[in-house]
């Protein structure tokens, strides 16, 4: 895990000192809200519906026990005992008081964390594969590159006032577990003729105009990464639209100018940027690489794992969904579900965070990840230890076996917290998960990703949900639009709207009808929801959604 | 034809706690919508809003929210204001939980 050096530590301390003074001046009435707002947003502090919200970055989702325990401490000391893990691998505290926030930031600095650039038109938290360093299919650990990008982009003076927010993701395998192509820039580490470099994807995004990123450069030599990123950012900074917030993301710049034009401008800018780099970035990378050594995993007899699978059907069912193959065959990657049926997706209590920290220390080589799917991951656990991990997780309601299943829902905070929301999303997620649990069908249904946003900003990734749900305000009542066929994986696709939306009390039954239609229509259990949709198209699902409803109404 | 003016209250978030507050007739900030001053005249409403917005060291983001008269004082007409006056629906937090402390 990367540890702050003296420069990082001094920088954060100075920023925190400045913010403390700004908060004091605001409380004393010496700064107006108009003056203070940009300052607080630069430090991750939002004002939401019922309270302030502090958004803390978890760079590329990587945590260690000390960091996670400190996040638990913040939750308990200054919030209501829990935190909300988001799809951007940040954690949000929903109830801080303004005067406490400087203390919270100081507490974060003690463990090398901060909330800088978690808001505003800056380069945001860099995300990556939550299985990085453990996945059997990666060509290398993508996190050193993500850390390099983080260091370069943090407080980069040229990129503090971009036309709009900017999100970068880095992966290093063919399977995309980070929704790389929905980022402003997606980097995929690839190999060509024995050399490592990057595929550079540009212009992905969600929001009201969802777009899948396009391939800007099919092979960028490794040492050219930062100057090339600067060339892209500088091009965007210059020609990105500042006149219209809805056209300001780079996806629109690419769309309006065309990929070829953007590429030409970037290539023109690149030599200037390249010349300005002394190579110091490659020296940084060497230092960063040294901080990301994969733990030495000892050979362990996996027999206890298989014995537990045979003896305990609950354990077996959980392991089937929540344990993924590790590159080291006698180890596994354990995903801890923050999606207990009926609970808020992504919420974890302070006790739960501390338990996960303890387990990482005891069984997991001090490594913990937050995933974009709002779950936590222990990436390196010996198979032999997994039964003990499972037993411990059970004690605090963390042993839900539903990873990748229909109740493993991504949901944004929606109208329960978010000031921009047009409808609630959390209770819809709770309602769907509770219903699935009553019906006991989700294991039969298999892989199905449902994603819910409470407004068109699409923080809940609904565009790429196999089933996406978007909450809107239609004439003063909550109304939910359904999309089908979205795909967050390497075959990224944007879902298609089914038709008119559903009222709050109709949305859970509507989703249930879609799921039952799939069960009726699939060729067999091996055909997933998405495969069935891609084979059959919208018609039968539409009929299940609307014809049955029409029949029911006719019968009333 | 001019639309009839719907009754309004001045609402904002408290500067320190971030909690939802309402302007009362006595120029204090109440945590409870029932105690809010109901403004039935458009010019009056705009004037009260301007006065509220000037109180920068007490509140953030004052605006006028629609209400309708109810048995226990004004009631929100839109669901967003209904959530603002209660708190989130997934957890028993916010006003619904600590209204007693502030009463
Ligand atoms: C509660 C406070 C939040 C606010 C005010 C907020 C605001 C926004 C806005 C305005 C956008 C649209 C940006 C654009 O299209 O230009 C957006 C996009 C997004 N937000 Fe949030 N958000 C919030 C919470 C969250 C949470 C909790 C998550 C994670 C669960 C999240 C993840 C995202 C993602 C993934 C996008 C889409 C990025 C894209 O368009 O490429 N946000 N957010
Ligand atoms: S999608 Fe909308 S409602 Fe949900 S968190 Fe984002 S801005 Fe808020």
XYZ file of C-alpha atoms and ligand atoms in Angstrom:
710
model
C 0.000 0.000 0.000
C 1.294 3.435 -0.909
C 2.267 5.509 2.147
C 2.475 9.285 2.104
C 5.965 10.768 1.935
C 6.949 13.983 3.743
C 5.773 16.129 0.867
C 2.303 14.524 0.812
C 1.970 14.824 4.588
C 2.997 18.474 4.658
C 0.695 19.287 1.748
C -2.355 17.751 3.408
C -1.546 19.393 6.739
C -1.329 22.785 5.079
C -4.583 22.288 3.176
C -6.338 21.216 6.379
C -4.988 24.216 8.240
C -6.310 26.514 5.533
C -9.708 24.865 5.556
C -9.962 25.105 9.335
C -9.412 28.853 9.068
C -11.982 29.097 6.264
C -14.589 27.264 8.356
C -13.898 29.574 11.292
C -14.328 32.622 9.093
C -17.559 31.219 7.667
C -18.997 30.538 11.121
C -17.975 33.991 12.291
C -19.863 35.477 9.343
C -16.721 36.794 7.624
C -17.272 34.673 4.528
C -20.585 34.498 2.699
C -21.875 31.161 1.454
C -21.039 32.213 -2.100
C -17.440 32.707 -1.033
C -17.304 29.609 1.138
C -19.060 27.109 -1.123
C -16.207 26.624 -3.626
C -13.784 26.291 -0.717
C -15.794 23.610 1.028
C -16.392 21.735 -2.221
C -12.636 21.699 -2.863
C -12.459 19.792 0.398
C -15.243 17.337 -0.339
C -17.891 19.013 1.812
C -21.382 19.141 0.270
C -24.633 20.395 1.690
C -27.337 17.800 1.154
C -31.041 17.631 1.975
C -30.837 17.165 5.731
C -27.218 17.852 6.582
C -23.699 18.331 5.296
C -22.048 15.395 3.568
C -18.320 14.737 3.592
C -16.986 12.679 0.692
C -13.646 11.036 1.373
C -11.598 9.553 -1.455
C -10.428 5.972 -1.274
C -7.828 6.042 -4.056
C -8.519 3.164 -6.471
C -10.538 1.577 -3.665
C -7.464 0.449 -1.700
C -7.557 0.408 2.091
C -5.517 -1.095 4.885
C -6.724 -1.907 8.421
C -5.472 1.391 9.872
C -7.356 3.394 7.255
C -10.565 1.401 7.593
C -10.454 1.659 11.386
C -10.047 5.393 11.083
C -13.047 5.550 8.739
C -14.972 3.648 11.425
C -13.749 6.127 14.027
C -14.982 9.082 11.971
C -18.363 7.387 11.576
C -18.690 6.914 15.298
C -17.180 10.137 16.559
C -18.675 12.639 14.124
C -21.441 10.865 12.236
C -24.234 8.468 13.143
C -22.096 5.354 13.364
C -21.963 4.387 9.712
C -20.576 5.391 6.340
C -21.798 4.945 2.771
C -19.436 3.372 0.221
C -20.138 4.722 -3.265
C -19.704 3.522 -6.851
C -16.795 5.920 -7.186
C -14.992 4.084 -4.374
C -15.412 7.009 -2.048
C -16.993 6.926 1.365
C -19.643 9.469 2.267
C -20.577 10.616 5.742
C -24.143 11.869 5.759
C -24.346 13.771 9.046
C -21.240 15.798 9.904
C -21.593 19.232 11.474
C -19.713 22.076 9.879
C -17.573 22.878 12.881
C -16.397 19.255 13.201
C -15.247 18.834 9.621
C -11.719 20.264 10.153
C -11.206 17.700 12.929
C -12.471 14.950 10.651
C -9.997 15.995 7.969
C -7.145 16.027 10.485
C -8.140 12.533 11.627
C -8.087 11.367 8.018
C -4.650 12.908 7.485
C -3.322 10.782 10.350
C -3.843 7.733 8.136
C -2.909 9.350 4.830
C -6.405 10.128 3.560
C -8.248 13.264 2.490
C -11.304 14.623 0.697
C -9.521 16.835 -1.835
C -10.833 16.736 -5.398
C -13.852 14.663 -4.454
C -15.916 17.492 -5.882
C -15.610 20.307 -8.377
C -14.459 20.388 -11.978
C -11.225 18.604 -11.257
C -9.723 15.189 -11.855
C -11.575 13.052 -9.333
C -10.591 9.957 -7.429
C -8.880 7.517 -9.807
C -10.625 4.154 -9.824
C -9.365 0.693 -10.694
C -10.125 -3.002 -10.593
C -11.097 -4.017 -7.046
C -9.425 -7.379 -7.657
C -6.140 -5.685 -8.642
C -3.092 -7.638 -7.561
C -5.157 -10.793 -7.044
C -7.107 -11.396 -10.259
C -6.003 -14.451 -12.189
C -6.465 -12.673 -15.523
C -4.520 -9.436 -15.001
C -1.216 -8.826 -16.770
C -0.002 -6.693 -13.873
C -1.348 -4.835 -10.855
C -2.943 -1.662 -12.294
C -2.735 0.263 -9.017
C 0.804 1.660 -9.358
C -0.319 3.390 -12.552
C -3.482 4.561 -10.785
C -1.334 5.930 -7.950
C 0.946 7.685 -10.447
C -2.095 9.301 -12.030
C -3.380 10.245 -8.578
C -0.120 11.950 -7.637
C 0.108 13.760 -10.935
C -3.529 14.919 -10.875
C -3.710 15.956 -7.216
C -3.465 19.724 -7.008
C -2.290 19.893 -10.633
C -2.544 23.673 -11.121
C -3.561 23.521 -14.765
C -6.483 21.168 -14.148
C -8.294 22.663 -11.144
C -10.917 24.456 -13.255
C -11.776 22.119 -16.079
C -15.011 22.618 -18.014
C -16.473 19.790 -15.875
C -15.538 16.945 -13.533
C -13.100 14.401 -14.930
C -12.905 10.725 -14.059
C -10.108 8.290 -14.887
C -10.058 4.505 -14.444
C -7.176 2.061 -14.906
C -7.468 -1.684 -15.533
C -5.031 -4.404 -16.579
C -7.105 -7.352 -17.715
C -9.532 -8.225 -20.479
C -12.416 -8.484 -18.035
C -13.451 -5.006 -17.053
C -14.494 -4.874 -13.417
C -14.199 -1.077 -13.165
C -16.665 0.054 -15.883
C -13.607 1.589 -17.511
C -15.467 2.658 -20.634
C -17.850 4.878 -18.735
C -15.002 7.159 -17.616
C -13.752 10.360 -19.202
C -10.492 8.516 -19.747
C -10.140 4.761 -19.393
C -6.691 3.213 -19.418
C -6.132 -0.449 -20.090
C -2.649 -1.803 -19.588
C -1.802 -4.045 -22.541
C 1.234 -5.769 -24.014
C 2.473 -5.430 -27.550
C 5.632 -7.000 -28.988
C 6.838 -7.729 -25.493
C 6.403 -4.138 -24.255
C 3.750 -2.829 -21.865
C 1.715 0.212 -22.690
C -1.848 1.505 -22.665
C -5.007 1.476 -24.632
C -6.409 4.960 -24.071
C -10.207 5.257 -24.162
C -11.858 8.646 -24.080
C -15.280 10.210 -23.720
C -17.230 7.683 -21.691
C -19.770 8.956 -19.208
C -23.202 8.513 -17.714
C -25.410 11.457 -16.869
C -28.200 12.592 -19.138
C -26.274 11.721 -22.319
C -24.660 8.351 -21.625
C -21.783 7.387 -23.879
C -19.377 4.497 -24.149
C -15.745 5.608 -24.406
C -13.974 5.447 -27.772
C -10.477 4.204 -28.482
C -8.217 7.243 -28.806
C -4.883 5.441 -28.942
C -4.460 1.697 -29.285
C -0.957 1.573 -27.873
C 0.630 4.300 -25.814
C 4.165 3.489 -24.651
C 4.383 3.309 -20.900
C 6.736 6.239 -20.381
C 4.453 8.533 -22.383
C 1.475 8.206 -20.074
C 1.549 11.461 -18.123
C 2.513 13.754 -21.019
C -0.201 12.096 -23.116
C -2.798 12.541 -20.368
C -1.741 16.178 -20.126
C -2.183 16.569 -23.850
C -5.732 15.149 -23.625
C -6.612 17.291 -20.602
C -5.102 20.431 -22.124
C -7.068 19.871 -25.334
C -10.264 19.386 -23.365
C -9.496 22.360 -21.133
C -9.172 24.528 -24.225
C -12.091 23.369 -26.398
C -14.458 21.769 -23.896
C -17.682 23.752 -23.629
C -18.008 26.046 -20.676
C -21.201 27.697 -21.905
C -23.507 24.815 -21.081
C -23.091 22.519 -18.088
C -24.879 19.699 -19.894
C -22.454 19.846 -22.795
C -19.307 20.342 -20.772
C -18.106 16.779 -20.243
C -15.380 15.499 -22.558
C -17.842 12.949 -23.980
C -19.653 15.877 -25.635
C -16.360 17.457 -26.772
C -15.476 14.175 -28.461
C -18.966 13.781 -29.866
C -19.152 17.313 -31.275
C -15.618 17.507 -32.661
C -15.265 13.898 -33.699
C -12.699 11.407 -32.475
C -10.287 12.081 -35.345
C -10.193 15.794 -34.666
C -9.587 15.231 -30.947
C -6.832 12.753 -31.761
C -5.188 15.240 -34.117
C -5.285 17.989 -31.488
C -3.913 15.668 -28.817
C -1.090 14.464 -31.050
C -0.248 18.059 -31.869
C -0.081 19.010 -28.200
C 1.744 15.869 -27.142
C 5.348 16.694 -28.246
C 5.295 19.945 -26.262
C 4.119 18.108 -23.179
C 6.565 15.280 -23.719
C 9.476 17.699 -23.894
C 8.472 19.241 -20.569
C 8.708 15.912 -18.741
C 12.179 15.276 -17.412
C 11.517 11.625 -16.702
C 10.933 12.321 -13.030
C 7.553 10.631 -13.392
C 9.298 7.372 -14.209
C 11.356 7.748 -11.048
C 8.113 8.241 -9.104
C 6.703 5.152 -10.706
C 9.669 3.098 -9.564
C 9.087 4.283 -5.994
C 5.362 3.614 -6.263
C 5.905 0.144 -7.722
C 7.940 -0.750 -4.685
C 4.924 0.061 -2.491
C 2.643 -2.384 -4.278
C 4.401 -5.701 -3.894
C 1.873 -8.497 -3.862
C 2.155 -10.239 -0.511
C 4.114 -13.463 -0.475
C 1.427 -16.059 -0.184
C 2.546 -19.244 1.468
C 1.436 -22.644 0.198
C -1.586 -23.670 2.210
C -3.544 -26.890 2.158
C -7.015 -25.965 0.895
C -8.661 -29.090 2.344
C -10.488 -27.223 5.180
C -12.198 -25.057 2.565
C -13.507 -28.037 0.615
C -14.494 -29.817 3.804
C -16.527 -26.768 4.888
C -18.193 -26.633 1.485
C -19.241 -30.260 1.817
C -20.419 -29.930 5.388
C -22.249 -26.608 5.313
C -24.660 -25.718 2.493
C -24.923 -22.117 3.701
C -21.169 -21.732 3.452
C -21.134 -23.385 0.047
C -23.823 -21.093 -1.345
C -22.021 -18.033 0.005
C -18.649 -19.207 -1.357
C -20.188 -19.861 -4.787
C -21.128 -16.214 -5.159
C -18.666 -14.349 -2.930
C -15.347 -16.146 -3.466
C -13.470 -15.592 -6.737
C -10.429 -17.495 -8.013
C -7.103 -15.949 -7.016
C -4.002 -16.047 -9.191
C -2.472 -18.131 -6.418
C -4.578 -21.297 -6.610
C -4.789 -22.067 -2.892
C -6.065 -18.559 -2.153
C -9.340 -16.839 -2.900
C -10.678 -13.316 -3.308
C -13.459 -12.755 -0.777
C -16.123 -10.168 -1.573
C -18.011 -8.969 1.484
C -21.531 -7.976 0.546
C -22.819 -4.643 1.845
C -26.183 -5.638 0.381
C -27.927 -7.584 3.114
C -31.528 -7.936 1.895
C -33.535 -4.922 2.976
C -30.522 -2.844 4.053
C -29.132 0.250 2.336
C -26.699 -0.730 -0.442
C -23.172 0.371 0.444
C -23.758 1.295 4.078
C -21.394 -0.146 6.682
C -21.488 0.460 10.426
C -18.381 1.321 12.405
C -18.456 -2.159 13.990
C -18.653 -3.788 10.583
C -15.732 -1.717 9.298
C -13.635 -2.682 12.314
C -14.476 -6.349 11.854
C -13.374 -6.218 8.217
C -10.158 -4.465 9.294
C -9.519 -7.206 11.875
C -10.125 -9.940 9.312
C -7.792 -8.282 6.833
C -5.117 -8.163 9.494
C -5.615 -11.717 10.627
C -6.278 -13.495 7.335
C -5.919 -11.025 4.484
C -2.383 -9.588 4.382
C -3.693 -6.179 5.518
C -5.347 -5.559 2.180
C -8.943 -4.335 1.768
C -10.734 -2.905 -1.260
C -13.888 -0.917 -1.776
C -15.517 -1.974 -5.044
C -17.509 0.178 -7.440
C -20.402 -2.182 -6.778
C -20.487 -0.806 -3.200
C -19.039 -3.901 -1.553
C -15.783 -4.573 0.306
C -13.165 -7.075 -0.804
C -10.441 -9.066 0.967
C -8.262 -9.807 -2.052
C -5.835 -12.354 -0.616
C -7.273 -14.983 1.741
C -5.985 -18.554 1.960
C -8.832 -20.908 1.022
C -8.173 -22.738 4.287
C -9.019 -19.574 6.247
C -12.201 -18.701 4.390
C -14.536 -20.745 6.636
C -13.277 -18.762 9.638
C -13.712 -15.491 7.752
C -17.265 -16.482 6.828
C -18.121 -17.364 10.426
C -16.812 -14.015 11.639
C -18.718 -12.116 8.946
C -21.940 -13.860 9.975
C -21.660 -12.412 13.459
C -22.217 -8.883 12.161
C -24.615 -9.436 9.288
C -21.898 -9.335 6.647
C -22.260 -12.872 5.288
C -24.907 -12.264 2.631
C -24.154 -14.564 -0.316
C -25.408 -12.479 -3.220
C -22.454 -11.071 -5.143
C -23.427 -10.695 -8.809
C -27.019 -11.695 -8.063
C -30.131 -9.586 -8.432
C -30.038 -8.214 -4.868
C -26.427 -7.003 -5.258
C -27.865 -3.675 -6.342
C -26.019 -0.406 -6.912
C -28.142 2.483 -5.666
C -27.256 6.127 -5.277
C -28.441 8.025 -2.169
C -31.414 9.468 -4.054
C -34.028 11.667 -2.437
C -33.305 10.251 1.008
C -30.127 12.359 1.119
C -29.239 14.008 -2.151
C -30.247 17.602 -2.823
C -30.291 16.998 -6.587
C -32.547 13.954 -6.496
C -35.866 13.749 -8.286
C -36.948 10.520 -6.537
C -35.778 8.006 -3.944
C -33.558 5.100 -4.920
C -32.596 3.382 -1.656
C -36.118 2.162 -0.734
C -36.549 0.789 -4.261
C -33.355 -1.242 -3.808
C -34.538 -2.364 -0.378
C -37.927 -3.323 -1.787
C -36.495 -5.366 -4.658
C -34.005 -7.188 -2.436
C -36.642 -7.946 0.192
C -39.013 -9.301 -2.456
C -36.288 -11.488 -3.982
C -35.582 -12.892 -0.542
C -39.282 -13.697 -0.002
C -39.493 -15.419 -3.362
C -36.178 -17.248 -2.804
C -35.422 -17.073 -6.512
C -32.238 -15.123 -6.907
C -29.905 -18.126 -6.998
C -32.067 -19.617 -9.706
C -32.064 -16.302 -11.589
C -28.273 -16.108 -11.448
C -26.150 -13.226 -12.673
C -28.268 -10.084 -12.867
C -27.147 -6.539 -12.176
C -29.772 -3.998 -11.178
C -28.658 -0.376 -10.830
C -30.722 2.548 -9.581
C -30.265 6.320 -9.796
C -32.440 8.952 -8.167
C -32.015 11.450 -11.004
C -30.620 11.844 -14.483
C -27.068 12.397 -13.193
C -26.850 8.609 -13.102
C -24.621 8.225 -10.047
C -26.174 4.782 -9.584
C -24.938 3.617 -13.038
C -28.471 2.752 -14.171
C -27.515 3.151 -17.843
C -25.236 0.110 -17.627
C -27.485 -2.019 -15.415
C -28.817 -5.222 -16.994
C -31.921 -3.715 -15.462
C -31.578 0.012 -14.882
C -33.994 2.113 -12.868
C -34.148 5.885 -13.017
C -36.269 7.793 -10.522
C -37.944 10.939 -11.805
C -40.399 13.539 -10.594
C -43.459 13.421 -12.815
C -45.892 16.184 -11.881
C -44.940 16.014 -8.232
C -44.907 12.235 -7.792
C -42.061 9.730 -7.942
C -41.946 7.833 -11.198
C -39.459 5.155 -12.258
C -38.226 4.451 -15.777
C -36.801 1.046 -16.574
C -33.991 0.354 -19.029
C -32.906 -3.113 -20.114
C -29.772 -4.488 -21.718
C -27.166 -2.211 -20.208
C -23.797 -3.861 -19.647
C -21.049 -2.625 -17.304
C -18.481 -5.244 -18.364
C -15.874 -5.151 -21.163
C -18.758 -5.413 -23.628
C -20.079 -2.100 -22.299
C -23.549 -1.132 -23.498
C -26.148 1.457 -22.599
C -29.583 0.102 -21.772
C -32.765 0.836 -23.711
C -35.875 2.324 -22.160
C -38.824 -0.037 -21.939
C -41.547 2.618 -22.175
C -43.587 4.647 -19.691
C -42.393 4.719 -16.104
C -43.938 3.178 -12.996
C -45.150 4.729 -9.763
C -43.248 4.154 -6.535
C -45.552 1.345 -5.415
C -45.527 -0.276 -8.863
C -41.802 -0.432 -9.491
C -40.960 -3.490 -7.377
C -43.759 -5.611 -8.925
C -42.675 -4.392 -12.374
C -39.107 -5.591 -11.793
C -40.501 -8.873 -10.521
C -42.430 -9.321 -13.793
C -39.266 -8.708 -15.827
C -37.412 -11.322 -13.797
C -40.182 -13.908 -14.145
C -40.399 -13.219 -17.863
C -36.696 -14.005 -18.116
C -37.112 -17.259 -16.175
C -39.887 -18.292 -18.575
C -37.984 -17.324 -21.693
C -34.434 -18.436 -21.073
C -33.042 -21.456 -22.863
C -31.677 -22.830 -19.626
C -30.015 -21.789 -16.398
C -26.753 -21.186 -18.259
C -28.311 -18.393 -20.310
C -27.995 -15.222 -18.229
C -30.526 -12.421 -18.146
C -28.370 -10.262 -20.384
C -27.811 -13.072 -22.886
C -31.525 -13.801 -23.003
C -32.278 -10.113 -23.525
C -29.689 -9.856 -26.283
C -31.185 -12.913 -28.006
C -34.845 -11.970 -27.609
C -34.816 -8.193 -27.707
C -37.178 -5.899 -25.889
C -40.561 -7.210 -27.054
C -41.249 -10.058 -24.615
C -40.041 -8.012 -21.644
C -42.124 -5.081 -22.701
C -45.107 -7.323 -22.944
C -44.449 -8.669 -19.443
C -44.169 -5.131 -18.131
C -47.125 -3.504 -19.834
C -49.557 -6.109 -21.195
C -49.988 -7.858 -17.877
C -50.475 -4.525 -16.240
C -53.069 -3.624 -18.829
C -54.822 -6.956 -18.230
C -54.785 -6.414 -14.496
C -56.302 -2.994 -14.912
C -58.940 -4.370 -17.275
C -59.888 -6.983 -14.674
C -60.347 -4.439 -11.910
C -54.649 34.928 -16.483
C -52.393 35.349 -13.455
C -51.970 32.144 -11.484
C -53.232 32.150 -7.962
C -50.383 32.442 -5.458
C -49.844 29.227 -3.491
C -48.971 29.754 0.172
C -45.236 29.530 0.946
C -42.791 29.217 3.798
C -39.175 30.362 3.859
C -36.896 27.379 4.367
C -33.120 26.860 4.429
C -30.424 24.701 6.021
C -28.842 25.712 9.320
C -25.259 26.853 8.866
C -23.644 24.633 11.493
C -25.811 21.502 11.576
C -27.005 21.615 7.974
C -30.440 20.712 9.336
C -33.610 21.982 7.608
C -35.046 25.138 9.206
C -38.091 27.339 8.625
C -38.539 31.037 9.221
C -41.118 31.890 11.889
C -43.209 35.035 12.205
C -41.001 35.987 15.168
C -37.939 35.951 12.898
C -36.465 32.874 14.524
C -35.518 29.646 12.739
C -37.719 26.690 13.672
C -36.777 23.048 13.061
C -40.434 22.126 12.723
C -42.484 23.071 9.684
C -45.606 23.488 11.838
C -44.074 26.579 13.412
C -43.229 28.276 10.125
C -44.772 31.554 9.086
C -47.159 30.947 6.198
C -46.882 33.610 3.510
C -49.993 34.098 1.424
C -49.029 37.255 -0.408
C -46.458 37.129 -3.184
C -44.766 40.461 -2.494
C -44.632 39.698 1.195
C -43.087 36.289 0.467
C -40.350 37.824 -1.681
C -39.613 40.386 1.017
C -39.369 37.742 3.765
C -37.093 35.670 1.534
C -34.730 38.601 1.008
C -34.627 39.238 4.736
C -33.857 35.566 5.360
C -31.126 35.442 2.730
C -29.340 38.279 4.464
C -28.836 36.141 7.577
C -25.679 34.566 6.175
C -24.140 33.518 9.464
C -27.211 31.485 10.472
C -28.405 29.650 7.370
C -27.542 28.491 3.856
C -29.630 28.448 0.697
C -32.934 30.051 1.717
C -35.835 29.601 -0.713
C -39.630 29.616 -0.791
C -41.362 26.254 -0.551
C -45.023 25.599 -1.339
C -47.295 24.539 1.510
C -50.957 23.949 2.076
C -52.821 24.552 5.313
C -53.257 21.461 7.486
C -54.665 20.583 10.879
C -51.332 21.163 12.615
C -50.076 24.077 10.605
C -48.633 24.088 7.091
C -48.089 20.819 5.206
C -45.716 20.343 2.264
C -47.284 20.011 -1.158
C -44.282 18.272 -2.746
C -42.689 15.008 -1.627
C -39.225 16.584 -1.560
C -40.357 18.979 1.149
C -42.010 16.099 2.938
C -38.614 14.318 3.124
C -36.917 17.504 4.174
C -39.231 17.926 7.106
C -38.870 14.302 8.288
C -35.485 12.914 7.332
C -34.470 9.915 5.222
C -36.839 6.986 4.754
C -34.208 4.239 4.963
C -33.010 5.031 8.479
C -34.680 6.665 11.460
C -32.325 9.630 11.429
C -32.672 13.366 11.085
C -35.701 15.339 12.197
C -37.983 12.366 12.756
C -35.467 11.086 15.337
C -34.229 14.226 17.027
C -37.190 16.590 16.811
C -37.642 16.004 20.530
C -34.203 17.431 21.295
C -34.916 20.599 19.398
C -38.500 21.171 20.516
C -25.079 12.831 -2.810
C -24.373 13.733 -3.455
C -24.056 13.635 -4.916
C -24.119 14.650 -5.796
C -24.494 16.083 -5.483
C -23.734 14.129 -7.079
C -23.701 14.876 -8.234
C -23.467 14.356 -9.475
C -23.665 15.047 -10.719
C -24.157 16.467 -10.856
C -23.344 14.191 -11.715
C -23.469 14.430 -13.208
C -22.228 14.950 -13.768
C -22.315 15.214 -15.241
O -22.961 14.458 -15.962
O -21.698 16.177 -15.686
C -22.901 12.975 -11.101
C -22.430 11.872 -11.784
C -21.985 10.722 -11.164
N -21.895 10.482 -9.810
Fe -22.648 11.662 -8.392
N -23.425 12.822 -6.953
C -23.615 12.475 -5.637
C -23.423 11.250 -5.090
C -22.850 10.198 -5.746
C -22.703 8.906 -5.182
C -23.139 8.502 -3.781
C -22.105 8.157 -6.113
C -21.770 6.697 -6.018
C -22.716 5.821 -5.581
C -21.872 8.976 -7.264
C -21.300 8.557 -8.456
C -21.434 9.212 -9.632
C -21.177 8.617 -10.920
C -20.643 7.215 -11.161
C -21.530 9.565 -11.875
C -21.514 9.391 -13.356
C -20.258 9.893 -13.881
C -20.309 10.146 -15.339
O -21.256 10.763 -15.843
O -19.368 9.750 -16.004
N -22.339 10.205 -7.012
N -22.973 13.098 -9.735
S -28.052 10.210 -9.365
Fe -28.971 12.113 -8.779
S -30.071 11.537 -6.910
Fe -28.543 9.992 -7.227
S -26.785 10.726 -6.038
Fe -26.529 11.395 -8.168
S -27.259 13.443 -8.166
Fe -28.105 12.478 -6.344
